[in-house]
Amino acid sequence: MKKKFFYFALLSSIFPILFCNFYFEVNTNKIVSSLYSLVSFGEFFIFLSVTCLFLMIKKFNKVSFSFFFLFSFFYYFLSSIQLFSLFMYETYVPEIAFHNVNNIAHILSWNVFFTICCFSIFFILLLICFSSLKKSVSINRKKIFYLALFFLFIGVLTVVVFGRASKVSNNEKIRSPIVAFIHTYKRALLNASIEKIENVVIKNIDSKFWIKNTVYQSDIVFNEKNYRPNIIILIPDGISTRLITGYQKNNKDYLNIYKKFSELTPNIDKMMEKSLVIDNYYNHTAATYSGLPGMFSSSYPLGGMSYDEINLMKTGKRKKAIYSSLFDILHLNNYNSYFVTTDGEETLIPYVFREILHVKNIYSPTNFNEIHQLHQNYSRLTDNDIFTAVKNIFENIDNDEPKIVVAYFIGTHLNIEPRDFGGIGYKDNENMFLNAMHNFDNELGFFMNWFENSKFSQNTIIILSTDHAHFPDREYKKLLKENEDLAKGFEPVFCDKIPFIVYNAKNLPSYFDAKSQTSLSFSPTILHFLGYKNYRNAFMAGSLWDIDTNEYHLYSEGIQKTFCIKDENIFYFDDCKNEEQVQDKFSKIKQYQKLELDGLLFDENYQIE
């Protein structure tokens, strides 16, 4: 009996051992790693205590076996998910994953299924071991009871002692795998961001003090208001400037970087030679569901504009967000607007652009045959499909009014291998993200060749940016660790320097140092280039040329995760929250989000009163 139970416990301990190994491997702070590992062991001992209690059941029937099965499956399955998340992303499953669970296909790979299958097999073997143990031995229930109490004592003591918040853990509680999963899921389900916003009190609300009469304050004039070029905005998902060679020219180790990565983004580099290049520019929110509406409305969407939040708006259970939008101001100047996206209506991204940002024409797999009849597979659009759609909008939709066309590409999304969709890889194909960057750049090269030889090049601006930085997953961190020249200023958070390149525009400089300003200024800056200044709006920022560069700027992911950005450095919120400037900006975010929740943020009247 003791021997069999020892084998059972030994096999079960594989989980906390694996957690321990992964934490020590991926976390540079070994103290924090060891704390997480100890708390993980404590949780396992609590699980083992309950397992011992099952051994005391006199009549081990189908009901008790089913209960034990579900309990054990719950433990092993969630532990497997957390373990995989550690392996891939060097963190437990984050809240943002629950908000984007409908897009799980973009981040899953066969590695996930392989991992879960392996642990499921291990779990089933344990059940067989346990079942045969019950049938073949007599049990001293008194000894088992004391053993259960011992395991429970050790487990609870470990969790309580090592799971407390401390300065070492950045004042956050150290949670075990299962508890962390449940806690994160609960926060995502109840949307803790909204709970914090509901109690915000806004004084003098009748005055609408947050609504401005000008889009930007700067007296710098780039173009007069009658300048109405076509605008193409290319948004590959989640790219940072670290792997765009043209952005590294100010890096003292540029030659080393160029030798190794000169063939990675040659077409973006070529594009930059004839563009305004905005440098040291950061994303202000994440992920896509927050990043896209955030950049086109100069806001921090409430609750991260999660899939669940959008669905509540769509079904009328929550007031629809009413932003002032880049597209609305361009519509007032007789622009036609188009949006092309990888996924169909089921993702609700088309809904956001149509109903909240007010883009007039949406093309996705749902109706892609309207713009590209030769395309046969409408389940998901590749980078090539989307570039083809942009070309077809210009060539086949004939009207005299200028166009703004926004194209969102999923090919550079986390864990997408372009070669699975007919794309190309980079050199030895060792890094999936390098493959994705190179494939997008390759498709961009074909598109730019078409554009430069077309009649549209005479009066069309192309802007290349992104919805957010690349998520700091294991593969990305490994890449930076192997190439330290690229890792200057890198923090393992969902915020980083991102591209903002303006090609073929008139009267713009060739370079601008944003000095840590963010994509909160994306839309006001475009309107500044065009000379569209005097419109009522609820933009939270002005043009990049407006802002005092000595300010702190905030990255905020649904209020729950906020960081400060200044002097090309990212600071944890606890390290900067006492700054008066930071407090004012953080308070302003909460006020704007309260107004959004109540449907009061904007009245859709752009004319100056």
PDB file of C-alpha atoms in Angstrom, residues 374-489:
ATOM      1  CA  LEU A 374     -11.270  35.009 -58.102  1.00  0.00           C
ATOM      2  CA  HIS A 375     -10.605  34.222 -54.459  1.00  0.00           C
ATOM      3  CA  GLN A 376     -11.810  30.747 -53.476  1.00  0.00           C
ATOM      4  CA  ASN A 377     -11.137  30.348 -49.751  1.00  0.00           C
ATOM      5  CA  TYR A 378     -13.006  32.878 -47.634  1.00  0.00           C
ATOM      6  CA  SER A 379     -12.326  31.453 -44.158  1.00  0.00           C
ATOM      7  CA  ARG A 380      -9.381  33.804 -43.522  1.00  0.00           C
ATOM      8  CA  LEU A 381      -7.597  36.349 -45.671  1.00  0.00           C
ATOM      9  CA  THR A 382      -3.831  36.155 -46.080  1.00  0.00           C
ATOM     10  CA  ASP A 383      -1.534  39.164 -46.339  1.00  0.00           C
ATOM     11  CA  ASN A 384      -1.555  38.712 -50.112  1.00  0.00           C
ATOM     12  CA  ASP A 385      -5.380  38.695 -50.173  1.00  0.00           C
ATOM     13  CA  ILE A 386      -5.564  41.948 -48.248  1.00  0.00           C
ATOM     14  CA  PHE A 387      -3.030  43.753 -50.438  1.00  0.00           C
ATOM     15  CA  THR A 388      -5.005  42.512 -53.455  1.00  0.00           C
ATOM     16  CA  ALA A 389      -8.200  43.918 -51.922  1.00  0.00           C
ATOM     17  CA  VAL A 390      -6.591  47.340 -51.439  1.00  0.00           C
ATOM     18  CA  LYS A 391      -5.476  47.359 -55.078  1.00  0.00           C
ATOM     19  CA  ASN A 392      -8.958  46.345 -56.242  1.00  0.00           C
ATOM     20  CA  ILE A 393     -10.634  49.088 -54.200  1.00  0.00           C
ATOM     21  CA  PHE A 394      -8.542  51.649 -56.062  1.00  0.00           C
ATOM     22  CA  GLU A 395      -8.783  50.049 -59.487  1.00  0.00           C
ATOM     23  CA  ASN A 396     -12.417  48.897 -59.505  1.00  0.00           C
ATOM     24  CA  ILE A 397     -14.329  51.363 -57.317  1.00  0.00           C
ATOM     25  CA  ASP A 398     -14.384  54.458 -59.468  1.00  0.00           C
ATOM     26  CA  ASN A 399     -15.455  57.773 -57.965  1.00  0.00           C
ATOM     27  CA  ASP A 400     -14.121  61.289 -57.805  1.00  0.00           C
ATOM     28  CA  GLU A 401     -13.938  61.559 -54.041  1.00  0.00           C
ATOM     29  CA  PRO A 402     -10.760  60.717 -52.073  1.00  0.00           C
ATOM     30  CA  LYS A 403     -10.538  57.404 -50.232  1.00  0.00           C
ATOM     31  CA  ILE A 404      -9.210  56.314 -46.885  1.00  0.00           C
ATOM     32  CA  VAL A 405      -8.502  52.569 -46.906  1.00  0.00           C
ATOM     33  CA  VAL A 406      -7.439  50.799 -43.707  1.00  0.00           C
ATOM     34  CA  ALA A 407      -6.023  47.277 -44.054  1.00  0.00           C
ATOM     35  CA  TYR A 408      -5.518  45.061 -41.007  1.00  0.00           C
ATOM     36  CA  PHE A 409      -3.194  42.052 -41.461  1.00  0.00           C
ATOM     37  CA  ILE A 410      -3.217  39.037 -39.159  1.00  0.00           C
ATOM     38  CA  GLY A 411      -0.155  37.366 -40.701  1.00  0.00           C
ATOM     39  CA  THR A 412       2.205  38.863 -38.108  1.00  0.00           C
ATOM     40  CA  HIS A 413      -0.024  37.818 -35.194  1.00  0.00           C
ATOM     41  CA  LEU A 414       1.419  35.760 -32.370  1.00  0.00           C
ATOM     42  CA  ASN A 415       2.032  32.123 -33.303  1.00  0.00           C
ATOM     43  CA  ILE A 416       1.035  32.324 -36.967  1.00  0.00           C
ATOM     44  CA  GLU A 417       3.363  30.569 -39.388  1.00  0.00           C
ATOM     45  CA  PRO A 418       3.049  32.219 -42.849  1.00  0.00           C
ATOM     46  CA  ARG A 419       4.286  29.102 -44.641  1.00  0.00           C
ATOM     47  CA  ASP A 420       1.073  27.364 -43.534  1.00  0.00           C
ATOM     48  CA  PHE A 421      -0.833  29.855 -45.712  1.00  0.00           C
ATOM     49  CA  GLY A 422       1.345  29.917 -48.797  1.00  0.00           C
ATOM     50  CA  GLY A 423       3.785  32.524 -47.482  1.00  0.00           C
ATOM     51  CA  ILE A 424       7.556  32.470 -47.263  1.00  0.00           C
ATOM     52  CA  GLY A 425      10.000  32.061 -44.384  1.00  0.00           C
ATOM     53  CA  TYR A 426      13.158  33.868 -43.380  1.00  0.00           C
ATOM     54  CA  LYS A 427      16.492  32.149 -43.978  1.00  0.00           C
ATOM     55  CA  ASP A 428      16.551  28.950 -41.882  1.00  0.00           C
ATOM     56  CA  ASN A 429      12.904  29.376 -40.704  1.00  0.00           C
ATOM     57  CA  GLU A 430      13.949  28.921 -37.076  1.00  0.00           C
ATOM     58  CA  ASN A 431      11.852  31.791 -35.703  1.00  0.00           C
ATOM     59  CA  MET A 432       8.137  32.031 -36.509  1.00  0.00           C
ATOM     60  CA  PHE A 433       7.962  35.768 -35.906  1.00  0.00           C
ATOM     61  CA  LEU A 434      10.926  36.450 -38.228  1.00  0.00           C
ATOM     62  CA  ASN A 435       9.122  34.381 -40.855  1.00  0.00           C
ATOM     63  CA  ALA A 436       5.959  36.459 -40.365  1.00  0.00           C
ATOM     64  CA  MET A 437       7.812  39.796 -40.540  1.00  0.00           C
ATOM     65  CA  HIS A 438       9.679  38.760 -43.658  1.00  0.00           C
ATOM     66  CA  ASN A 439       6.544  37.441 -45.356  1.00  0.00           C
ATOM     67  CA  PHE A 440       4.648  40.692 -44.716  1.00  0.00           C
ATOM     68  CA  ASP A 441       7.616  42.695 -45.998  1.00  0.00           C
ATOM     69  CA  ASN A 442       7.745  40.536 -49.120  1.00  0.00           C
ATOM     70  CA  GLU A 443       4.042  41.140 -49.860  1.00  0.00           C
ATOM     71  CA  LEU A 444       4.538  44.844 -49.154  1.00  0.00           C
ATOM     72  CA  GLY A 445       7.280  44.889 -51.805  1.00  0.00           C
ATOM     73  CA  PHE A 446       4.902  43.561 -54.483  1.00  0.00           C
ATOM     74  CA  PHE A 447       2.267  46.086 -53.435  1.00  0.00           C
ATOM     75  CA  MET A 448       4.701  49.018 -53.524  1.00  0.00           C
ATOM     76  CA  ASN A 449       5.840  48.016 -57.023  1.00  0.00           C
ATOM     77  CA  TRP A 450       2.202  48.161 -58.170  1.00  0.00           C
ATOM     78  CA  PHE A 451       1.597  51.440 -56.372  1.00  0.00           C
ATOM     79  CA  GLU A 452       4.629  53.281 -57.722  1.00  0.00           C
ATOM     80  CA  ASN A 453       3.676  52.353 -61.292  1.00  0.00           C
ATOM     81  CA  SER A 454       0.012  53.270 -60.883  1.00  0.00           C
ATOM     82  CA  LYS A 455      -1.772  56.580 -61.444  1.00  0.00           C
ATOM     83  CA  PHE A 456      -2.708  56.643 -57.759  1.00  0.00           C
ATOM     84  CA  SER A 457       0.868  57.365 -56.668  1.00  0.00           C
ATOM     85  CA  GLN A 458       0.371  61.006 -57.674  1.00  0.00           C
ATOM     86  CA  ASN A 459      -2.057  61.749 -54.857  1.00  0.00           C
ATOM     87  CA  THR A 460      -2.002  58.950 -52.265  1.00  0.00           C
ATOM     88  CA  ILE A 461      -0.352  58.733 -48.851  1.00  0.00           C
ATOM     89  CA  ILE A 462       0.615  55.336 -47.427  1.00  0.00           C
ATOM     90  CA  ILE A 463       0.925  55.044 -43.656  1.00  0.00           C
ATOM     91  CA  LEU A 464       2.464  51.979 -42.032  1.00  0.00           C
ATOM     92  CA  SER A 465       1.831  51.457 -38.328  1.00  0.00           C
ATOM     93  CA  THR A 466       0.457  48.755 -36.019  1.00  0.00           C
ATOM     94  CA  ASP A 467      -2.261  48.178 -33.420  1.00  0.00           C
ATOM     95  CA  HIS A 468       0.163  47.311 -30.604  1.00  0.00           C
ATOM     96  CA  ALA A 469       3.670  46.015 -29.948  1.00  0.00           C
ATOM     97  CA  HIS A 470       4.593  42.363 -30.306  1.00  0.00           C
ATOM     98  CA  PHE A 471       3.543  40.328 -27.282  1.00  0.00           C
ATOM     99  CA  PRO A 472       6.677  39.401 -25.283  1.00  0.00           C
ATOM    100  CA  ASP A 473       6.329  35.653 -25.676  1.00  0.00           C
ATOM    101  CA  ARG A 474       9.052  33.077 -25.137  1.00  0.00           C
ATOM    102  CA  GLU A 475      10.184  32.992 -28.759  1.00  0.00           C
ATOM    103  CA  TYR A 476      10.452  36.780 -28.979  1.00  0.00           C
ATOM    104  CA  LYS A 477      12.390  37.040 -25.715  1.00  0.00           C
ATOM    105  CA  LYS A 478      14.704  34.274 -26.858  1.00  0.00           C
ATOM    106  CA  LEU A 479      15.345  36.178 -30.081  1.00  0.00           C
ATOM    107  CA  LEU A 480      16.258  39.344 -28.187  1.00  0.00           C
ATOM    108  CA  LYS A 481      18.386  37.412 -25.716  1.00  0.00           C
ATOM    109  CA  GLU A 482      20.371  35.945 -28.616  1.00  0.00           C
ATOM    110  CA  ASN A 483      20.718  39.411 -30.198  1.00  0.00           C
ATOM    111  CA  GLU A 484      21.398  41.797 -27.329  1.00  0.00           C
ATOM    112  CA  ASP A 485      22.002  44.665 -29.761  1.00  0.00           C
ATOM    113  CA  LEU A 486      18.242  44.714 -30.400  1.00  0.00           C
ATOM    114  CA  ALA A 487      17.203  44.549 -26.745  1.00  0.00           C
ATOM    115  CA  LYS A 488      18.081  48.090 -25.629  1.00  0.00           C
ATOM    116  CA  GLY A 489      15.289  49.428 -23.419  1.00  0.00           C
TER     117      GLY A 489
END
